[in-house]
């Protein structure tokens, strides 16, 4: 039977609920079904889709799936970090190459970002730096800051189905031995197997010595593997390609995984299903 044509107000697509499978935790995330209808109804395969306020990247992910080319713009590094992972999780190896423009690619621009974001509590620098180790920014910033945790990296190294969390702290100012001792305390309190400090400034020798006293994390199921429990990584090292050390035996679990998608080309029509 022929349905009714869609009207100006669309009520048949529910918003993202707390239980929704596609929910990634970005406060203003829109449902993929909504963007799918808009993109399918107004473009063809190969067309270019622009979302200049793209948040956690719903438009970008749907455009990719529907074989459109796309440009996404967002003003915050939080959105960029989430979007990168959404695309990786949703398309994996099938993801076509894309470029991130405007994020720091060298130490000088990292310093500039740290300076620029000083007036807003350095969050932009922090979100960007967390992205360097694929960490998920702590959701409740006030609480996170109180507890000395800026972000988390989750990983699996057993069969329990429960992820383990690495705590990550970012520092863009001067750092000293006491910061490492404090992070060590945070790690114990959070019962985290590993803690990582990302620092813009180079660590001092006493800091490195303090870090070594935290010993190694040795996963029970993988005898012979060991990872320093307290790792100091400079922004310079990360930009040069150095990586955090932790068990990578299973797929990373840091971000709530976007549902896996196959790419399909579609051109829709503005018809509801009522
Ligand atoms: C309503 S949200 C978009 C949500 C998106 N549709 C989704 O599904 O995740 C609006 C976004 O615009 C971004 N924004 C605000 N001002 C901006 C600006 N001047 N330039 C680019 N992005 C901006 C915000 O950071 C926010 O992520």
PDB file of C-alpha atoms and ligand atoms in Angstrom:
ATOM      1  CA  UNK A   1       0.000   0.000   0.000  1.00  0.00           C
ATOM      2  CA  UNK A   2       1.217   3.468  -0.740  1.00  0.00           C
ATOM      3  CA  UNK A   3       2.176   5.369   2.395  1.00  0.00           C
ATOM      4  CA  UNK A   4       1.576   8.982   3.303  1.00  0.00           C
ATOM      5  CA  UNK A   5       4.183  11.443   2.077  1.00  0.00           C
ATOM      6  CA  UNK A   6       6.395  12.775   4.832  1.00  0.00           C
ATOM      7  CA  UNK A   7       5.352  16.128   6.226  1.00  0.00           C
ATOM      8  CA  UNK A   8       7.487  18.930   7.668  1.00  0.00           C
ATOM      9  CA  UNK A   9       7.529  17.378  11.128  1.00  0.00           C
ATOM     10  CA  UNK A  10       9.098  13.909  11.366  1.00  0.00           C
ATOM     11  CA  UNK A  11       7.959  11.978  14.401  1.00  0.00           C
ATOM     12  CA  UNK A  12       8.674   8.430  13.266  1.00  0.00           C
ATOM     13  CA  UNK A  13      12.394   8.475  14.147  1.00  0.00           C
ATOM     14  CA  UNK A  14      12.954   8.273  17.915  1.00  0.00           C
ATOM     15  CA  UNK A  15      15.851  10.230  19.443  1.00  0.00           C
ATOM     16  CA  UNK A  16      18.875   8.358  20.801  1.00  0.00           C
ATOM     17  CA  UNK A  17      17.837   6.884  24.160  1.00  0.00           C
ATOM     18  CA  UNK A  18      20.069   5.952  27.076  1.00  0.00           C
ATOM     19  CA  UNK A  19      19.709   2.285  26.061  1.00  0.00           C
ATOM     20  CA  UNK A  20      20.205   2.843  22.335  1.00  0.00           C
ATOM     21  CA  UNK A  21      22.768   0.512  20.744  1.00  0.00           C
ATOM     22  CA  UNK A  22      24.228   3.340  18.657  1.00  0.00           C
ATOM     23  CA  UNK A  23      24.690   5.696  21.626  1.00  0.00           C
ATOM     24  CA  UNK A  24      28.315   6.873  21.932  1.00  0.00           C
ATOM     25  CA  UNK A  25      27.886   9.210  24.886  1.00  0.00           C
ATOM     26  CA  UNK A  26      28.059  12.520  22.982  1.00  0.00           C
ATOM     27  CA  UNK A  27      25.305  14.667  24.497  1.00  0.00           C
ATOM     28  CA  UNK A  28      23.744  15.923  21.240  1.00  0.00           C
ATOM     29  CA  UNK A  29      24.195  12.771  19.119  1.00  0.00           C
ATOM     30  CA  UNK A  30      21.503  12.335  16.437  1.00  0.00           C
ATOM     31  CA  UNK A  31      20.090   8.989  15.294  1.00  0.00           C
ATOM     32  CA  UNK A  32      21.672   7.493  12.188  1.00  0.00           C
ATOM     33  CA  UNK A  33      18.186   6.806  10.766  1.00  0.00           C
ATOM     34  CA  UNK A  34      17.532  10.553  10.657  1.00  0.00           C
ATOM     35  CA  UNK A  35      20.749  11.389   8.819  1.00  0.00           C
ATOM     36  CA  UNK A  36      20.247   8.389   6.572  1.00  0.00           C
ATOM     37  CA  UNK A  37      16.882   9.735   5.431  1.00  0.00           C
ATOM     38  CA  UNK A  38      18.246  13.235   4.832  1.00  0.00           C
ATOM     39  CA  UNK A  39      21.347  12.073   2.963  1.00  0.00           C
ATOM     40  CA  UNK A  40      19.582   9.378   0.937  1.00  0.00           C
ATOM     41  CA  UNK A  41      16.779  11.775  -0.070  1.00  0.00           C
ATOM     42  CA  UNK A  42      19.022  14.613  -1.122  1.00  0.00           C
ATOM     43  CA  UNK A  43      22.160  13.132  -2.679  1.00  0.00           C
ATOM     44  CA  UNK A  44      23.513  10.362  -4.876  1.00  0.00           C
ATOM     45  CA  UNK A  45      26.457   8.001  -4.504  1.00  0.00           C
ATOM     46  CA  UNK A  46      29.729   9.942  -4.907  1.00  0.00           C
ATOM     47  CA  UNK A  47      28.164  13.292  -3.992  1.00  0.00           C
ATOM     48  CA  UNK A  48      29.799  15.475  -1.353  1.00  0.00           C
ATOM     49  CA  UNK A  49      28.051  15.867   2.012  1.00  0.00           C
ATOM     50  CA  UNK A  50      29.076  18.679   4.389  1.00  0.00           C
ATOM     51  CA  UNK A  51      28.229  18.853   8.083  1.00  0.00           C
ATOM     52  CA  UNK A  52      29.892  21.954   9.546  1.00  0.00           C
ATOM     53  CA  UNK A  53      28.771  21.118  13.132  1.00  0.00           C
ATOM     54  CA  UNK A  54      29.265  17.393  13.043  1.00  0.00           C
ATOM     55  CA  UNK A  55      29.688  16.501  16.751  1.00  0.00           C
ATOM     56  CA  UNK A  56      30.461  12.810  17.147  1.00  0.00           C
ATOM     57  CA  UNK A  57      30.109  12.341  13.402  1.00  0.00           C
ATOM     58  CA  UNK A  58      26.676  10.837  12.701  1.00  0.00           C
ATOM     59  CA  UNK A  59      26.505  12.551   9.291  1.00  0.00           C
ATOM     60  CA  UNK A  60      30.042  11.521   8.428  1.00  0.00           C
ATOM     61  CA  UNK A  61      29.470   7.859   9.390  1.00  0.00           C
ATOM     62  CA  UNK A  62      26.203   7.613   7.457  1.00  0.00           C
ATOM     63  CA  UNK A  63      27.674   9.425   4.431  1.00  0.00           C
ATOM     64  CA  UNK A  64      30.569   6.937   4.426  1.00  0.00           C
ATOM     65  CA  UNK A  65      28.157   4.003   4.629  1.00  0.00           C
ATOM     66  CA  UNK A  66      26.026   5.386   1.769  1.00  0.00           C
ATOM     67  CA  UNK A  67      29.161   5.858  -0.366  1.00  0.00           C
ATOM     68  CA  UNK A  68      29.059   9.633  -0.359  1.00  0.00           C
ATOM     69  CA  UNK A  69      32.199  11.738  -0.016  1.00  0.00           C
ATOM     70  CA  UNK A  70      32.094  13.919   3.082  1.00  0.00           C
ATOM     71  CA  UNK A  71      33.549  16.852   4.980  1.00  0.00           C
ATOM     72  CA  UNK A  72      32.883  17.141   8.714  1.00  0.00           C
ATOM     73  CA  UNK A  73      33.812  20.198  10.769  1.00  0.00           C
ATOM     74  CA  UNK A  74      33.770  20.621  14.524  1.00  0.00           C
ATOM     75  CA  UNK A  75      35.248  23.207  16.790  1.00  0.00           C
ATOM     76  CA  UNK A  76      36.223  20.831  19.614  1.00  0.00           C
ATOM     77  CA  UNK A  77      38.960  18.210  19.757  1.00  0.00           C
ATOM     78  CA  UNK A  78      36.622  16.060  21.842  1.00  0.00           C
ATOM     79  CA  UNK A  79      34.395  15.621  18.769  1.00  0.00           C
ATOM     80  CA  UNK A  80      37.349  14.910  16.474  1.00  0.00           C
ATOM     81  CA  UNK A  81      38.712  12.219  18.816  1.00  0.00           C
ATOM     82  CA  UNK A  82      35.309  10.523  19.119  1.00  0.00           C
ATOM     83  CA  UNK A  83      34.715  10.705  15.354  1.00  0.00           C
ATOM     84  CA  UNK A  84      38.047   9.101  14.472  1.00  0.00           C
ATOM     85  CA  UNK A  85      37.148   6.125  16.595  1.00  0.00           C
ATOM     86  CA  UNK A  86      33.581   5.953  15.399  1.00  0.00           C
ATOM     87  CA  UNK A  87      34.837   5.579  11.826  1.00  0.00           C
ATOM     88  CA  UNK A  88      37.469   2.994  12.784  1.00  0.00           C
ATOM     89  CA  UNK A  89      34.988   0.955  14.777  1.00  0.00           C
ATOM     90  CA  UNK A  90      32.221   1.147  12.170  1.00  0.00           C
ATOM     91  CA  UNK A  91      34.251   0.431   9.028  1.00  0.00           C
ATOM     92  CA  UNK A  92      37.541  -1.075  10.185  1.00  0.00           C
ATOM     93  CA  UNK A  93      39.765  -1.973   7.248  1.00  0.00           C
ATOM     94  CA  UNK A  94      37.083  -0.991   4.737  1.00  0.00           C
ATOM     95  CA  UNK A  95      37.379   2.684   5.699  1.00  0.00           C
ATOM     96  CA  UNK A  96      38.524   4.779   2.757  1.00  0.00           C
ATOM     97  CA  UNK A  97      41.436   7.159   3.449  1.00  0.00           C
ATOM     98  CA  UNK A  98      40.558  10.557   4.900  1.00  0.00           C
ATOM     99  CA  UNK A  99      42.514  13.451   6.347  1.00  0.00           C
ATOM    100  CA  UNK A 100      42.198  15.351   9.612  1.00  0.00           C
ATOM    101  CA  UNK A 101      42.978  19.006   9.034  1.00  0.00           C
ATOM    102  CA  UNK A 102      43.762  21.489  11.780  1.00  0.00           C
ATOM    103  CA  UNK A 103      45.030  19.251  14.581  1.00  0.00           C
ATOM    104  CA  UNK A 104      48.635  19.682  15.740  1.00  0.00           C
ATOM    105  CA  UNK A 105      51.084  17.638  13.681  1.00  0.00           C
ATOM    106  CA  UNK A 106      54.287  18.870  15.357  1.00  0.00           C
ATOM    107  CA  UNK A 107      55.531  20.003  18.751  1.00  0.00           C
ATOM    108  CA  UNK A 108      55.305  23.682  17.888  1.00  0.00           C
ATOM    109  CA  UNK A 109      51.600  23.492  17.029  1.00  0.00           C
ATOM    110  CA  UNK A 110      50.982  21.289  20.089  1.00  0.00           C
ATOM    111  CA  UNK A 111      52.503  24.066  22.219  1.00  0.00           C
ATOM    112  CA  UNK A 112      50.354  26.639  20.429  1.00  0.00           C
ATOM    113  CA  UNK A 113      47.212  24.569  21.151  1.00  0.00           C
ATOM    114  CA  UNK A 114      48.190  24.273  24.830  1.00  0.00           C
ATOM    115  CA  UNK A 115      48.641  28.034  25.023  1.00  0.00           C
ATOM    116  CA  UNK A 116      45.442  28.807  23.122  1.00  0.00           C
ATOM    117  CA  UNK A 117      43.368  26.559  25.340  1.00  0.00           C
ATOM    118  CA  UNK A 118      44.813  27.937  28.605  1.00  0.00           C
ATOM    119  CA  UNK A 119      41.843  30.232  29.164  1.00  0.00           C
ATOM    120  CA  UNK A 120      39.368  27.340  28.980  1.00  0.00           C
ATOM    121  CA  UNK A 121      41.106  25.023  31.425  1.00  0.00           C
ATOM    122  CA  UNK A 122      43.303  23.456  28.726  1.00  0.00           C
ATOM    123  CA  UNK A 123      40.584  20.987  27.745  1.00  0.00           C
ATOM    124  CA  UNK A 124      41.216  21.300  23.986  1.00  0.00           C
ATOM    125  CA  UNK A 125      44.875  20.400  24.434  1.00  0.00           C
ATOM    126  CA  UNK A 126      43.919  17.632  26.812  1.00  0.00           C
ATOM    127  CA  UNK A 127      41.314  16.101  24.456  1.00  0.00           C
ATOM    128  CA  UNK A 128      43.766  16.249  21.577  1.00  0.00           C
ATOM    129  CA  UNK A 129      46.584  14.713  23.656  1.00  0.00           C
ATOM    130  CA  UNK A 130      44.277  11.908  24.863  1.00  0.00           C
ATOM    131  CA  UNK A 131      43.625  11.169  21.181  1.00  0.00           C
ATOM    132  CA  UNK A 132      47.379  10.515  20.712  1.00  0.00           C
ATOM    133  CA  UNK A 133      47.066   7.362  22.830  1.00  0.00           C
ATOM    134  CA  UNK A 134      43.491   6.542  21.743  1.00  0.00           C
ATOM    135  CA  UNK A 135      42.181   7.344  25.210  1.00  0.00           C
ATOM    136  CA  UNK A 136      38.546   8.125  25.961  1.00  0.00           C
ATOM    137  CA  UNK A 137      38.144  11.490  27.699  1.00  0.00           C
ATOM    138  CA  UNK A 138      36.740  11.161  31.258  1.00  0.00           C
ATOM    139  CA  UNK A 139      33.011  11.896  30.990  1.00  0.00           C
ATOM    140  CA  UNK A 140      32.534  13.898  34.154  1.00  0.00           C
ATOM    141  CA  UNK A 141      35.377  16.400  33.977  1.00  0.00           C
ATOM    142  CA  UNK A 142      34.891  17.841  37.451  1.00  0.00           C
ATOM    143  CA  UNK A 143      34.877  14.423  39.052  1.00  0.00           C
ATOM    144  CA  UNK A 144      37.693  13.230  36.790  1.00  0.00           C
ATOM    145  CA  UNK A 145      39.869  16.223  37.633  1.00  0.00           C
ATOM    146  CA  UNK A 146      39.277  15.678  41.348  1.00  0.00           C
ATOM    147  CA  UNK A 147      40.458  12.131  41.020  1.00  0.00           C
ATOM    148  CA  UNK A 148      43.423  13.007  38.820  1.00  0.00           C
ATOM    149  CA  UNK A 149      42.022  11.115  35.852  1.00  0.00           C
ATOM    150  CA  UNK A 150      41.707  12.866  32.488  1.00  0.00           C
ATOM    151  CA  UNK A 151      40.999   9.816  30.355  1.00  0.00           C
ATOM    152  CA  UNK A 152      40.886   6.057  30.125  1.00  0.00           C
ATOM    153  CA  UNK A 153      42.154   3.365  27.777  1.00  0.00           C
ATOM    154  CA  UNK A 154      40.304   0.065  28.051  1.00  0.00           C
ATOM    155  CA  UNK A 155      41.743  -3.275  27.058  1.00  0.00           C
ATOM    156  CA  UNK A 156      40.894  -6.963  27.409  1.00  0.00           C
ATOM    157  CA  UNK A 157      43.492  -9.543  28.374  1.00  0.00           C
ATOM    158  CA  UNK A 158      41.378 -12.375  29.767  1.00  0.00           C
ATOM    159  CA  UNK A 159      38.165 -14.280  29.054  1.00  0.00           C
ATOM    160  CA  UNK A 160      36.026 -12.506  31.646  1.00  0.00           C
ATOM    161  CA  UNK A 161      34.501 -10.180  29.023  1.00  0.00           C
ATOM    162  CA  UNK A 162      35.318  -7.312  31.405  1.00  0.00           C
ATOM    163  CA  UNK A 163      37.661  -4.601  30.160  1.00  0.00           C
ATOM    164  CA  UNK A 164      40.510  -3.316  32.311  1.00  0.00           C
ATOM    165  CA  UNK A 165      41.086   0.457  32.463  1.00  0.00           C
ATOM    166  CA  UNK A 166      44.346   2.335  32.166  1.00  0.00           C
ATOM    167  CA  UNK A 167      44.142   5.814  33.696  1.00  0.00           C
ATOM    168  CA  UNK A 168      45.627   8.665  31.664  1.00  0.00           C
ATOM    169  CA  UNK A 169      46.664  12.098  32.871  1.00  0.00           C
ATOM    170  CA  UNK A 170      47.711  15.005  30.650  1.00  0.00           C
ATOM    171  CA  UNK A 171      50.043  17.821  31.723  1.00  0.00           C
ATOM    172  CA  UNK A 172      50.846  20.825  29.576  1.00  0.00           C
ATOM    173  CA  UNK A 173      52.791  22.749  32.233  1.00  0.00           C
ATOM    174  CA  UNK A 174      55.835  22.012  34.387  1.00  0.00           C
ATOM    175  CA  UNK A 175      56.053  18.509  35.826  1.00  0.00           C
ATOM    176  CA  UNK A 176      57.971  17.183  38.824  1.00  0.00           C
ATOM    177  CA  UNK A 177      58.631  14.022  40.794  1.00  0.00           C
ATOM    178  CA  UNK A 178      55.625  14.657  43.084  1.00  0.00           C
ATOM    179  CA  UNK A 179      53.262  14.428  40.069  1.00  0.00           C
ATOM    180  CA  UNK A 180      54.410  10.871  39.443  1.00  0.00           C
ATOM    181  CA  UNK A 181      54.020   9.919  43.101  1.00  0.00           C
ATOM    182  CA  UNK A 182      50.473  11.334  43.028  1.00  0.00           C
ATOM    183  CA  UNK A 183      49.611   9.489  39.814  1.00  0.00           C
ATOM    184  CA  UNK A 184      50.907   6.293  41.407  1.00  0.00           C
ATOM    185  CA  UNK A 185      48.478   6.874  44.289  1.00  0.00           C
ATOM    186  CA  UNK A 186      45.622   7.523  41.816  1.00  0.00           C
ATOM    187  CA  UNK A 187      46.477   4.280  40.020  1.00  0.00           C
ATOM    188  CA  UNK A 188      46.315   2.269  43.256  1.00  0.00           C
ATOM    189  CA  UNK A 189      43.063   3.931  44.341  1.00  0.00           C
ATOM    190  CA  UNK A 190      41.411   3.295  40.941  1.00  0.00           C
ATOM    191  CA  UNK A 191      42.780  -0.272  40.965  1.00  0.00           C
ATOM    192  CA  UNK A 192      44.152   0.415  37.480  1.00  0.00           C
ATOM    193  CA  UNK A 193      46.768  -2.004  36.146  1.00  0.00           C
ATOM    194  CA  UNK A 194      48.621   0.801  34.329  1.00  0.00           C
ATOM    195  CA  UNK A 195      48.770   4.621  34.505  1.00  0.00           C
ATOM    196  CA  UNK A 196      50.049   6.930  31.766  1.00  0.00           C
ATOM    197  CA  UNK A 197      51.255  10.502  32.041  1.00  0.00           C
ATOM    198  CA  UNK A 198      51.306  12.488  28.802  1.00  0.00           C
ATOM    199  CA  UNK A 199      53.497  15.531  29.198  1.00  0.00           C
ATOM    200  CA  UNK A 200      54.316  18.438  26.920  1.00  0.00           C
ATOM    201  CA  UNK A 201      57.485  19.180  28.899  1.00  0.00           C
ATOM    202  CA  UNK A 202      60.310  16.645  29.093  1.00  0.00           C
ATOM    203  CA  UNK A 203      60.326  14.593  32.322  1.00  0.00           C
ATOM    204  CA  UNK A 204      63.115  15.081  34.861  1.00  0.00           C
ATOM    205  CA  UNK A 205      65.416  12.251  35.933  1.00  0.00           C
ATOM    206  CA  UNK A 206      63.792  11.973  39.423  1.00  0.00           C
ATOM    207  CA  UNK A 207      60.401  11.595  37.656  1.00  0.00           C
ATOM    208  CA  UNK A 208      61.702   8.717  35.546  1.00  0.00           C
ATOM    209  CA  UNK A 209      63.236   7.119  38.632  1.00  0.00           C
ATOM    210  CA  UNK A 210      59.942   7.404  40.519  1.00  0.00           C
ATOM    211  CA  UNK A 211      58.061   5.847  37.572  1.00  0.00           C
ATOM    212  CA  UNK A 212      60.325   2.791  37.591  1.00  0.00           C
ATOM    213  CA  UNK A 213      59.423   2.063  41.233  1.00  0.00           C
ATOM    214  CA  UNK A 214      55.859   1.234  40.101  1.00  0.00           C
ATOM    215  CA  UNK A 215      57.148  -2.043  38.614  1.00  0.00           C
ATOM    216  CA  UNK A 216      55.423  -4.049  35.855  1.00  0.00           C
ATOM    217  CA  UNK A 217      51.952  -5.291  34.992  1.00  0.00           C
ATOM    218  CA  UNK A 218      52.023  -8.953  33.956  1.00  0.00           C
ATOM    219  CA  UNK A 219      48.748 -10.313  32.520  1.00  0.00           C
ATOM    220  CA  UNK A 220      47.887 -13.673  34.089  1.00  0.00           C
ATOM    221  CA  UNK A 221      46.811 -15.287  30.836  1.00  0.00           C
ATOM    222  CA  UNK A 222      49.895 -14.209  28.889  1.00  0.00           C
ATOM    223  CA  UNK A 223      52.947 -15.335  30.828  1.00  0.00           C
ATOM    224  CA  UNK A 224      56.141 -13.635  29.786  1.00  0.00           C
ATOM    225  CA  UNK A 225      54.459 -10.368  28.767  1.00  0.00           C
ATOM    226  CA  UNK A 226      55.184  -7.372  31.001  1.00  0.00           C
ATOM    227  CA  UNK A 227      54.285  -3.701  30.759  1.00  0.00           C
ATOM    228  CA  UNK A 228      55.575  -0.812  32.920  1.00  0.00           C
ATOM    229  CA  UNK A 229      52.779   0.122  35.334  1.00  0.00           C
ATOM    230  CA  UNK A 230      53.651   3.807  35.207  1.00  0.00           C
ATOM    231  CA  UNK A 231      54.486   5.168  31.787  1.00  0.00           C
ATOM    232  CA  UNK A 232      55.618   8.700  30.976  1.00  0.00           C
ATOM    233  CA  UNK A 233      55.103   9.666  27.352  1.00  0.00           C
ATOM    234  CA  UNK A 234      56.039  13.072  26.003  1.00  0.00           C
ATOM    235  CA  UNK A 235      53.988  14.745  23.281  1.00  0.00           C
ATOM    236  CA  UNK A 236      57.192  14.837  21.233  1.00  0.00           C
ATOM    237  CA  UNK A 237      57.591  11.059  21.485  1.00  0.00           C
ATOM    238  CA  UNK A 238      53.937  10.443  20.633  1.00  0.00           C
ATOM    239  CA  UNK A 239      54.163  12.697  17.574  1.00  0.00           C
ATOM    240  CA  UNK A 240      57.216  10.684  16.534  1.00  0.00           C
ATOM    241  CA  UNK A 241      55.119   7.510  16.676  1.00  0.00           C
ATOM    242  CA  UNK A 242      55.895   6.096  20.127  1.00  0.00           C
ATOM    243  CA  UNK A 243      52.980   4.153  21.615  1.00  0.00           C
ATOM    244  CA  UNK A 244      51.683   3.348  25.072  1.00  0.00           C
ATOM    245  CA  UNK A 245      52.507  -0.213  26.159  1.00  0.00           C
ATOM    246  CA  UNK A 246      49.615  -2.442  27.210  1.00  0.00           C
ATOM    247  CA  UNK A 247      48.140  -5.794  26.205  1.00  0.00           C
ATOM    248  CA  UNK A 248      46.725  -5.592  22.680  1.00  0.00           C
ATOM    249  CA  UNK A 249      45.732  -9.229  22.299  1.00  0.00           C
ATOM    250  CA  UNK A 250      42.046  -8.441  21.691  1.00  0.00           C
ATOM    251  CA  UNK A 251      40.376  -5.536  19.802  1.00  0.00           C
ATOM    252  CA  UNK A 252      40.623  -2.249  21.723  1.00  0.00           C
ATOM    253  CA  UNK A 253      37.657  -1.609  23.961  1.00  0.00           C
ATOM    254  CA  UNK A 254      38.158   2.046  24.866  1.00  0.00           C
ATOM    255  CA  UNK A 255      35.241   3.583  23.025  1.00  0.00           C
ATOM    256  CA  UNK A 256      31.758   2.213  23.090  1.00  0.00           C
ATOM    257  CA  UNK A 257      31.957   0.454  19.762  1.00  0.00           C
ATOM    258  CA  UNK A 258      29.972   1.994  16.943  1.00  0.00           C
ATOM    259  CA  UNK A 259      27.847  -0.673  15.271  1.00  0.00           C
ATOM    260  CA  UNK A 260      29.705  -2.317  12.437  1.00  0.00           C
ATOM    261  CA  UNK A 261      28.422  -1.172   9.049  1.00  0.00           C
ATOM    262  CA  UNK A 262      28.638  -2.326   5.472  1.00  0.00           C
ATOM    263  CA  UNK A 263      28.819   0.406   2.884  1.00  0.00           C
ATOM    264  CA  UNK A 264      25.752   0.589   0.624  1.00  0.00           C
ATOM    265  CA  UNK A 265      24.689   3.136  -1.947  1.00  0.00           C
ATOM    266  CA  UNK A 266      21.108   4.255  -1.703  1.00  0.00           C
ATOM    267  CA  UNK A 267      18.994   7.048  -2.938  1.00  0.00           C
ATOM    268  CA  UNK A 268      15.913   7.474  -0.842  1.00  0.00           C
ATOM    269  CA  UNK A 269      12.576   9.099  -1.380  1.00  0.00           C
ATOM    270  CA  UNK A 270      10.784  11.289   1.061  1.00  0.00           C
ATOM    271  CA  UNK A 271       8.152   8.768   2.055  1.00  0.00           C
ATOM    272  CA  UNK A 272       7.269   7.781   5.574  1.00  0.00           C
ATOM    273  CA  UNK A 273       6.303   4.280   6.473  1.00  0.00           C
ATOM    274  CA  UNK A 274       2.908   5.175   7.919  1.00  0.00           C
TER     275      UNK A 274
HETATM  276  C1  LIG B   1      24.291  19.649  18.056  1.00  0.00           C
HETATM  277  S1  LIG B   1      25.992  19.201  17.982  1.00  0.00           S
HETATM  278  C2  LIG B   1      26.027  18.153  16.582  1.00  0.00           C
HETATM  279  C3  LIG B   1      25.675  16.737  16.894  1.00  0.00           C
HETATM  280  C4  LIG B   1      25.797  15.810  15.687  1.00  0.00           C
HETATM  281  N1  LIG B   1      24.695  15.965  14.803  1.00  0.00           N
HETATM  282  C5  LIG B   1      25.908  14.364  16.150  1.00  0.00           C
HETATM  283  O1  LIG B   1      25.117  13.518  15.768  1.00  0.00           O
HETATM  284  O2  LIG B   1      26.839  14.084  16.953  1.00  0.00           O
HETATM  285  C6  LIG B   1      26.728  20.701  17.428  1.00  0.00           C
HETATM  286  C7  LIG B   1      28.241  20.652  17.315  1.00  0.00           C
HETATM  287  O3  LIG B   1      28.679  21.891  16.782  1.00  0.00           O
HETATM  288  C8  LIG B   1      29.965  22.166  17.291  1.00  0.00           C
HETATM  289  N2  LIG B   1      30.228  23.607  17.100  1.00  0.00           N
HETATM  290  C9  LIG B   1      29.788  24.653  17.844  1.00  0.00           C
HETATM  291  N3  LIG B   1      30.240  25.796  17.336  1.00  0.00           N
HETATM  292  C10 LIG B   1      30.963  25.497  16.239  1.00  0.00           C
HETATM  293  C11 LIG B   1      31.678  26.270  15.292  1.00  0.00           C
HETATM  294  N4  LIG B   1      31.728  27.583  15.354  1.00  0.00           N
HETATM  295  N5  LIG B   1      32.304  25.623  14.275  1.00  0.00           N
HETATM  296  C12 LIG B   1      32.251  24.271  14.193  1.00  0.00           C
HETATM  297  N6  LIG B   1      31.603  23.490  15.079  1.00  0.00           N
HETATM  298  C13 LIG B   1      30.970  24.097  16.088  1.00  0.00           C
HETATM  299  C14 LIG B   1      29.894  21.687  18.710  1.00  0.00           C
HETATM  300  O4  LIG B   1      31.179  21.371  19.217  1.00  0.00           O
HETATM  301  C15 LIG B   1      28.984  20.447  18.611  1.00  0.00           C
HETATM  302  O5  LIG B   1      29.756  19.277  18.517  1.00  0.00           O
END
